């Protein structure tokens, strides 16, 4: 294995865990973090949480689980090329969506609306709550007791108020400092993964078409190259060939531009990385192209009437559940009751955020369907 860059996160420059533990045997601290994430309950629930398409719409669409695995794959490739800590980039990627509500962004917005007046709801912050507190798997501590750098990477965004409350892990938002390069890589790998798999899923669902996508330069370039190289290829394989080339183009550009940014800022240590501007970035041209694709997806896919219908239903389910548990916390499962005694809204939000799509639908039916008596 090639040696890590001096500014990469490693055991020797890590700020460590909140609760000190013995060093792991036969694996690094960051491998241990990744392994703890994979063994968590919240990770398994990602399988039944919507990315864009609800789970029962088809078996081939991405779920939050397959999305997270794709993010990890892309982040690892980039991290390895840049001699960064691949295990850390992988761990952050696998954990980044652990706090997501059921029903994708519609669910997050609905829960945030319900939580106005109770401190709001933000999925990044919730992911951190999951790994810091909500997982109950270890005898010696609540949560997963992950290393600082893994937790810092999970907390992508944060308001100033929340940052002040969070202590060390929130500090960079108040001091305008950057997280590790591994965290920056995981963040951009997330974007590369969803932009590309949403093109693929969008086409498969028929909500968007290749003809429409020809107006998007990033797609058009790779599409025409794929068609030129394989003129007789069936349409579905043209799509796969185009998407894989798009991922390749984005990853290659990101690596090249980041190498050049690292060269010109020449950080010597992890601390230099934190005080430098964001060094993991696309070239200006590629940045423009990927923004155009993002805009296209927002207008034509995320706001498609069929997606919006699903969002409306999701909002109804979440606000109904929130309302009924706030009105009578005795309806909550026992493990949330004691938390509800001192902070009812947060207990309800934790319960709802942890639900999978199908669990939320069933819970709604159990409570509101009059024909069901249990
Ligand atoms: Mg994501």
Short mmCIF file of C-alpha atoms and ligand atoms in Angstrom, two decimals:
data_model
loop_
_atom_site.label_atom_id
_atom_site.label_comp_id
_atom_site.label_asym_id
_atom_site.label_seq_id
_atom_site.Cartn_x
_atom_site.Cartn_y
_atom_site.Cartn_z
CA UNK A 1 0.00 0.00 0.00
CA UNK A 2 1.26 3.47 -0.80
CA UNK A 3 2.09 5.67 2.13
CA UNK A 4 -0.47 8.24 3.26
CA UNK A 5 0.18 11.89 2.45
CA UNK A 6 1.51 13.82 5.48
CA UNK A 7 -1.72 15.87 5.64
CA UNK A 8 -3.98 12.80 5.52
CA UNK A 9 -5.79 11.74 8.69
CA UNK A 10 -4.00 8.88 10.45
CA UNK A 11 -3.83 7.31 13.88
CA UNK A 12 -1.03 9.67 14.99
CA UNK A 13 -2.82 12.95 14.22
CA UNK A 14 -6.36 11.85 15.16
CA UNK A 15 -8.11 13.64 18.01
CA UNK A 16 -9.33 10.22 19.09
CA UNK A 17 -12.56 9.06 20.72
CA UNK A 18 -14.68 10.74 23.38
CA UNK A 19 -14.27 7.70 25.59
CA UNK A 20 -10.76 6.26 25.43
CA UNK A 21 -10.58 2.63 24.31
CA UNK A 22 -7.80 0.12 23.86
CA UNK A 23 -6.20 0.23 20.40
CA UNK A 24 -7.85 -2.21 17.99
CA UNK A 25 -6.07 -5.46 17.12
CA UNK A 26 -5.20 -6.06 13.48
CA UNK A 27 -7.08 -3.07 12.10
CA UNK A 28 -6.77 0.70 12.25
CA UNK A 29 -8.95 3.02 14.33
CA UNK A 30 -10.74 4.12 11.15
CA UNK A 31 -11.35 0.56 10.00
CA UNK A 32 -12.93 0.00 13.40
CA UNK A 33 -15.16 3.06 12.90
CA UNK A 34 -16.26 1.79 9.50
CA UNK A 35 -16.96 -1.67 10.93
CA UNK A 36 -19.04 -0.21 13.77
CA UNK A 37 -21.10 1.76 11.25
CA UNK A 38 -21.78 -1.34 9.15
CA UNK A 39 -22.91 -3.28 12.23
CA UNK A 40 -25.30 -0.55 13.41
CA UNK A 41 -29.07 -0.89 13.25
CA UNK A 42 -29.42 2.48 11.53
CA UNK A 43 -27.21 1.23 8.68
CA UNK A 44 -29.45 -1.78 8.05
CA UNK A 45 -32.53 0.43 8.02
CA UNK A 46 -31.09 2.41 5.08
CA UNK A 47 -32.17 -0.49 2.86
CA UNK A 48 -35.82 0.49 3.27
CA UNK A 49 -35.47 4.25 3.10
CA UNK A 50 -36.21 6.20 -0.05
CA UNK A 51 -33.50 7.99 -1.95
CA UNK A 52 -35.82 9.53 -4.62
CA UNK A 53 -38.09 6.66 -5.57
CA UNK A 54 -40.09 4.92 -2.86
CA UNK A 55 -39.05 1.38 -2.17
CA UNK A 56 -42.02 -0.43 -3.68
CA UNK A 57 -41.79 1.38 -7.05
CA UNK A 58 -39.26 -1.16 -8.31
CA UNK A 59 -36.41 -3.37 -7.20
CA UNK A 60 -33.75 -1.66 -9.29
CA UNK A 61 -34.03 1.87 -7.92
CA UNK A 62 -31.46 3.14 -5.46
CA UNK A 63 -32.26 3.07 -1.80
CA UNK A 64 -30.35 5.01 0.84
CA UNK A 65 -28.29 1.85 1.39
CA UNK A 66 -27.18 1.33 -2.21
CA UNK A 67 -26.67 5.10 -2.51
CA UNK A 68 -24.35 5.04 0.52
CA UNK A 69 -22.41 2.09 -0.90
CA UNK A 70 -21.93 3.95 -4.20
CA UNK A 71 -20.76 7.04 -2.31
CA UNK A 72 -18.24 4.89 -0.43
CA UNK A 73 -16.95 3.34 -3.67
CA UNK A 74 -16.39 6.73 -5.30
CA UNK A 75 -14.88 8.25 -2.15
CA UNK A 76 -12.44 5.35 -1.77
CA UNK A 77 -11.17 5.66 -5.35
CA UNK A 78 -10.60 9.39 -4.95
CA UNK A 79 -9.03 9.02 -1.50
CA UNK A 80 -6.65 6.34 -2.71
CA UNK A 81 -5.53 8.39 -5.72
CA UNK A 82 -4.79 11.35 -3.48
CA UNK A 83 -3.01 9.21 -0.84
CA UNK A 84 -5.68 10.02 1.73
CA UNK A 85 -7.09 7.71 4.40
CA UNK A 86 -9.39 5.42 2.41
CA UNK A 87 -10.93 3.80 5.51
CA UNK A 88 -11.95 7.17 6.92
CA UNK A 89 -13.45 8.32 3.60
CA UNK A 90 -15.35 5.03 3.44
CA UNK A 91 -16.63 5.28 7.01
CA UNK A 92 -17.89 8.84 6.55
CA UNK A 93 -19.59 7.85 3.29
CA UNK A 94 -21.36 4.85 4.81
CA UNK A 95 -22.54 6.94 7.78
CA UNK A 96 -23.45 10.19 6.04
CA UNK A 97 -27.17 9.38 5.61
CA UNK A 98 -27.79 7.40 8.81
CA UNK A 99 -29.97 10.21 10.18
CA UNK A 100 -32.21 10.47 7.15
CA UNK A 101 -35.96 10.25 7.68
CA UNK A 102 -38.17 7.91 5.67
CA UNK A 103 -39.38 9.21 2.27
CA UNK A 104 -36.27 11.12 1.17
CA UNK A 105 -36.16 14.90 1.17
CA UNK A 106 -39.92 15.21 1.50
CA UNK A 107 -39.65 13.39 4.82
CA UNK A 108 -36.83 15.60 6.04
CA UNK A 109 -38.74 18.79 5.13
CA UNK A 110 -41.91 17.53 6.78
CA UNK A 111 -40.14 16.62 10.01
CA UNK A 112 -38.27 19.92 10.01
CA UNK A 113 -41.61 21.76 9.66
CA UNK A 114 -43.06 19.78 12.57
CA UNK A 115 -39.97 20.58 14.66
CA UNK A 116 -40.10 24.36 14.07
CA UNK A 117 -40.27 25.77 17.55
CA UNK A 118 -38.49 22.73 19.01
CA UNK A 119 -35.03 23.30 17.54
CA UNK A 120 -35.78 22.03 14.00
CA UNK A 121 -34.69 18.82 12.35
CA UNK A 122 -31.62 18.46 10.14
CA UNK A 123 -30.51 15.10 8.76
CA UNK A 124 -26.75 15.76 9.08
CA UNK A 125 -27.15 16.58 12.71
CA UNK A 126 -29.37 13.54 13.14
CA UNK A 127 -26.69 11.30 11.56
CA UNK A 128 -24.31 12.56 14.23
CA UNK A 129 -26.97 11.96 16.93
CA UNK A 130 -27.32 8.38 15.69
CA UNK A 131 -23.60 7.61 15.99
CA UNK A 132 -23.10 9.67 19.17
CA UNK A 133 -26.17 8.67 21.18
CA UNK A 134 -29.00 6.74 19.61
CA UNK A 135 -27.31 3.45 18.73
CA UNK A 136 -27.38 1.17 21.77
CA UNK A 137 -24.94 -1.61 20.99
CA UNK A 138 -22.03 -1.32 23.39
CA UNK A 139 -21.87 -1.93 27.11
CA UNK A 140 -19.45 0.88 27.88
CA UNK A 141 -21.04 3.81 26.04
CA UNK A 142 -24.07 5.10 24.15
CA UNK A 143 -23.66 5.46 20.40
CA UNK A 144 -20.66 4.10 18.51
CA UNK A 145 -17.94 6.22 20.16
CA UNK A 146 -16.39 7.03 16.76
CA UNK A 147 -13.18 8.98 16.22
CA UNK A 148 -13.43 12.77 16.04
CA UNK A 149 -12.53 12.83 12.32
CA UNK A 150 -15.34 10.43 11.41
CA UNK A 151 -17.86 12.49 13.39
CA UNK A 152 -16.56 15.73 11.90
CA UNK A 153 -17.01 14.30 8.40
CA UNK A 154 -20.60 13.24 9.12
CA UNK A 155 -21.49 16.78 10.20
CA UNK A 156 -21.41 18.38 6.73
CA UNK A 157 -23.49 21.47 7.49
CA UNK A 158 -24.56 23.04 10.71
CA UNK A 159 -26.17 26.28 11.86
CA UNK A 160 -24.15 28.59 14.15
CA UNK A 161 -26.53 27.87 17.06
CA UNK A 162 -26.19 24.14 16.72
CA UNK A 163 -22.42 24.43 16.18
CA UNK A 164 -22.03 26.31 19.47
CA UNK A 165 -24.02 23.62 21.27
CA UNK A 166 -21.97 20.76 19.78
CA UNK A 167 -18.57 21.77 21.17
CA UNK A 168 -15.41 20.55 19.45
CA UNK A 169 -17.11 18.92 16.46
CA UNK A 170 -19.04 22.14 15.70
CA UNK A 171 -16.07 24.46 16.14
CA UNK A 172 -15.07 24.70 12.49
CA UNK A 173 -18.43 26.26 11.54
CA UNK A 174 -17.79 29.10 13.98
CA UNK A 175 -14.12 29.55 13.10
CA UNK A 176 -14.59 29.14 9.35
CA UNK A 177 -12.24 26.21 9.09
CA UNK A 178 -12.38 23.15 6.84
CA UNK A 179 -12.74 19.49 7.76
CA UNK A 180 -10.17 16.87 6.70
CA UNK A 181 -9.63 16.19 2.99
CA UNK A 182 -11.22 12.77 3.55
CA UNK A 183 -14.42 14.53 4.70
CA UNK A 184 -14.28 16.86 1.69
CA UNK A 185 -13.87 13.83 -0.59
CA UNK A 186 -16.85 12.02 0.96
CA UNK A 187 -18.97 15.14 0.57
CA UNK A 188 -18.26 15.46 -3.16
CA UNK A 189 -18.51 11.70 -3.71
CA UNK A 190 -22.08 11.98 -2.35
CA UNK A 191 -22.87 14.55 -5.05
CA UNK A 192 -21.23 12.52 -7.83
CA UNK A 193 -23.15 9.43 -6.75
CA UNK A 194 -26.61 11.00 -6.60
CA UNK A 195 -26.31 13.12 -9.74
CA UNK A 196 -25.42 10.02 -11.72
CA UNK A 197 -27.71 7.45 -10.17
CA UNK A 198 -30.62 9.87 -10.34
CA UNK A 199 -30.05 10.17 -14.10
CA UNK A 200 -30.08 6.38 -14.32
CA UNK A 201 -33.13 5.92 -12.03
CA UNK A 202 -34.92 8.87 -13.66
CA UNK A 203 -34.52 7.32 -17.10
CA UNK A 204 -35.53 3.87 -15.89
CA UNK A 205 -38.70 5.28 -14.33
CA UNK A 206 -39.56 7.13 -17.54
CA UNK A 207 -39.92 10.44 -15.67
CA UNK A 208 -37.10 11.95 -17.74
CA UNK A 209 -35.87 11.05 -21.24
CA UNK A 210 -32.51 10.89 -23.02
CA UNK A 211 -33.79 13.53 -25.48
CA UNK A 212 -34.32 15.96 -22.59
CA UNK A 213 -30.89 15.14 -21.18
CA UNK A 214 -29.21 16.06 -24.45
CA UNK A 215 -29.61 19.68 -23.33
CA UNK A 216 -27.24 18.97 -20.43
CA UNK A 217 -23.60 19.29 -21.63
CA UNK A 218 -22.13 16.76 -19.17
CA UNK A 219 -24.59 14.11 -20.36
CA UNK A 220 -24.56 15.13 -24.03
CA UNK A 221 -20.76 14.80 -24.35
CA UNK A 222 -20.63 11.30 -22.87
CA UNK A 223 -23.80 10.19 -24.63
CA UNK A 224 -22.54 11.14 -28.08
CA UNK A 225 -19.18 9.48 -27.40
CA UNK A 226 -20.89 6.29 -26.27
CA UNK A 227 -23.11 6.28 -29.34
CA UNK A 228 -20.18 6.93 -31.63
CA UNK A 229 -18.13 4.10 -30.13
CA UNK A 230 -21.07 1.63 -30.12
CA UNK A 231 -23.57 2.64 -32.83
CA UNK A 232 -25.73 -0.51 -32.55
CA UNK A 233 -25.96 -0.62 -28.74
CA UNK A 234 -29.46 -1.07 -27.27
CA UNK A 235 -30.77 2.05 -25.50
CA UNK A 236 -30.56 0.71 -21.94
CA UNK A 237 -26.88 -0.12 -22.38
CA UNK A 238 -26.28 3.28 -23.94
CA UNK A 239 -27.58 4.75 -20.69
CA UNK A 240 -25.26 2.60 -18.55
CA UNK A 241 -22.31 3.38 -20.79
CA UNK A 242 -23.09 7.11 -20.59
CA UNK A 243 -23.49 7.14 -16.82
CA UNK A 244 -20.28 5.21 -16.20
CA UNK A 245 -18.41 7.66 -18.44
CA UNK A 246 -19.96 10.61 -16.58
CA UNK A 247 -18.80 9.22 -13.24
CA UNK A 248 -15.34 8.67 -14.75
CA UNK A 249 -15.19 12.22 -16.11
CA UNK A 250 -16.25 13.78 -12.80
CA UNK A 251 -13.89 11.66 -10.70
CA UNK A 252 -10.93 12.28 -13.03
CA UNK A 253 -11.54 16.01 -13.09
CA UNK A 254 -11.95 16.14 -9.30
CA UNK A 255 -8.69 14.25 -8.71
CA UNK A 256 -6.74 16.39 -11.16
CA UNK A 257 -8.05 19.71 -9.84
CA UNK A 258 -7.63 18.66 -6.20
CA UNK A 259 -4.01 17.59 -6.86
CA UNK A 260 -3.32 20.97 -8.34
CA UNK A 261 -5.00 22.75 -5.38
CA UNK A 262 -2.95 20.66 -2.95
CA UNK A 263 0.19 21.51 -4.93
CA UNK A 264 -0.39 25.21 -4.82
CA UNK A 265 -1.34 25.36 -1.12
CA UNK A 266 1.21 22.68 -0.19
CA UNK A 267 -0.25 21.76 3.22
CA UNK A 268 2.35 20.05 5.40
CA UNK A 269 0.00 18.87 8.12
CA UNK A 270 -3.65 18.12 8.81
CA UNK A 271 -3.84 21.46 10.58
CA UNK A 272 -2.76 23.24 7.38
CA UNK A 273 -5.65 21.51 5.59
CA UNK A 274 -8.08 22.84 8.19
CA UNK A 275 -7.00 26.43 7.76
CA UNK A 276 -6.71 26.32 3.93
CA UNK A 277 -9.71 26.89 1.65
CA UNK A 278 -11.52 23.72 0.47
CA UNK A 279 -8.87 21.87 -1.56
CA UNK A 280 -11.04 19.05 -2.90
CA UNK A 281 -12.84 20.63 -5.85
CA UNK A 282 -13.77 20.32 -9.53
CA UNK A 283 -12.25 22.53 -12.21
CA UNK A 284 -14.33 25.66 -12.87
CA UNK A 285 -15.60 24.18 -16.12
CA UNK A 286 -16.65 20.85 -14.59
CA UNK A 287 -18.21 22.64 -11.66
CA UNK A 288 -20.41 24.58 -14.07
CA UNK A 289 -21.35 21.39 -15.92
CA UNK A 290 -22.31 19.47 -12.82
CA UNK A 291 -24.39 22.43 -11.59
CA UNK A 292 -26.31 22.41 -14.86
CA UNK A 293 -27.04 18.71 -14.38
CA UNK A 294 -28.16 19.34 -10.79
CA UNK A 295 -30.53 22.07 -11.95
CA UNK A 296 -31.92 19.83 -14.63
CA UNK A 297 -32.64 17.10 -12.10
CA UNK A 298 -34.25 19.54 -9.70
CA UNK A 299 -36.66 20.86 -12.31
CA UNK A 300 -37.42 17.71 -14.29
CA UNK A 301 -37.08 14.89 -11.76
CA UNK A 302 -37.37 16.07 -8.15
CA UNK A 303 -40.31 18.33 -9.05
CA UNK A 304 -41.99 15.86 -11.39
CA UNK A 305 -45.67 15.57 -10.53
CA UNK A 306 -45.32 11.88 -9.74
CA UNK A 307 -42.49 12.55 -7.32
CA UNK A 308 -44.47 15.44 -5.80
CA UNK A 309 -47.51 13.21 -5.24
CA UNK A 310 -45.33 10.82 -3.29
CA UNK A 311 -43.91 13.77 -1.34
CA UNK A 312 -47.37 14.98 -0.36
CA UNK A 313 -48.30 11.58 0.96
CA UNK A 314 -45.01 11.39 2.87
CA UNK A 315 -45.64 14.78 4.43
CA UNK A 316 -49.12 13.68 5.53
CA UNK A 317 -47.81 10.49 7.14
CA UNK A 318 -45.03 12.27 9.01
CA UNK A 319 -47.09 15.19 10.25
CA UNK A 320 -49.95 12.89 11.33
CA UNK A 321 -47.54 10.72 13.31
CA UNK A 322 -45.79 13.71 14.83
CA UNK A 323 -49.12 15.28 15.82
CA UNK A 324 -50.52 12.20 17.51
CA UNK A 325 -47.35 11.42 19.49
CA UNK A 326 -47.07 15.04 20.62
CA UNK A 327 -50.69 14.95 21.74
CA UNK A 328 -50.26 11.71 23.69
CA UNK A 329 -46.76 10.43 24.34
CA UNK A 330 -48.17 7.25 25.91
CA UNK A 331 -48.61 6.03 22.32
CA UNK A 332 -44.83 5.96 21.84
CA UNK A 333 -42.99 2.63 22.18
CA UNK A 334 -41.58 2.19 25.72
CA UNK A 335 -37.95 2.90 24.76
CA UNK A 336 -38.89 6.49 23.82
CA UNK A 337 -41.10 7.19 26.84
CA UNK A 338 -38.45 8.28 29.35
CA UNK A 339 -36.81 10.64 26.83
CA UNK A 340 -40.29 11.99 26.04
CA UNK A 341 -40.74 12.97 29.70
CA UNK A 342 -38.09 15.68 29.47
CA UNK A 343 -38.07 16.44 25.70
CA UNK A 344 -41.15 15.11 24.01
CA UNK A 345 -40.59 16.73 20.60
CA UNK A 346 -37.02 15.41 20.27
CA UNK A 347 -38.08 11.92 21.36
CA UNK A 348 -40.82 11.93 18.73
CA UNK A 349 -38.41 13.22 16.06
CA UNK A 350 -35.86 10.51 16.95
CA UNK A 351 -38.56 7.85 16.70
CA UNK A 352 -39.91 9.10 13.35
CA UNK A 353 -36.47 9.73 11.81
CA UNK A 354 -35.45 6.16 12.60
CA UNK A 355 -38.42 4.68 10.72
CA UNK A 356 -38.09 3.06 7.31
CA UNK A 357 -40.65 4.00 4.64
CA UNK A 358 -42.66 0.86 5.13
CA UNK A 359 -42.50 1.03 8.93
CA UNK A 360 -43.86 4.59 8.82
CA UNK A 361 -46.69 3.53 6.49
CA UNK A 362 -47.55 0.60 8.78
CA UNK A 363 -47.36 2.70 11.94
CA UNK A 364 -49.68 5.27 10.34
CA UNK A 365 -52.12 2.52 9.43
CA UNK A 366 -51.90 0.95 12.92
CA UNK A 367 -52.76 4.25 14.58
CA UNK A 368 -55.16 5.90 12.15
CA UNK A 369 -56.92 3.14 10.16
CA UNK A 370 -60.26 2.62 11.92
CA UNK A 371 -60.74 -0.85 10.44
CA UNK A 372 -57.56 -1.98 12.23
CA UNK A 373 -58.18 -2.58 15.89
CA UNK A 374 -54.66 -3.38 17.09
MG1 LIG B 1 -26.30 11.20 0.40
#
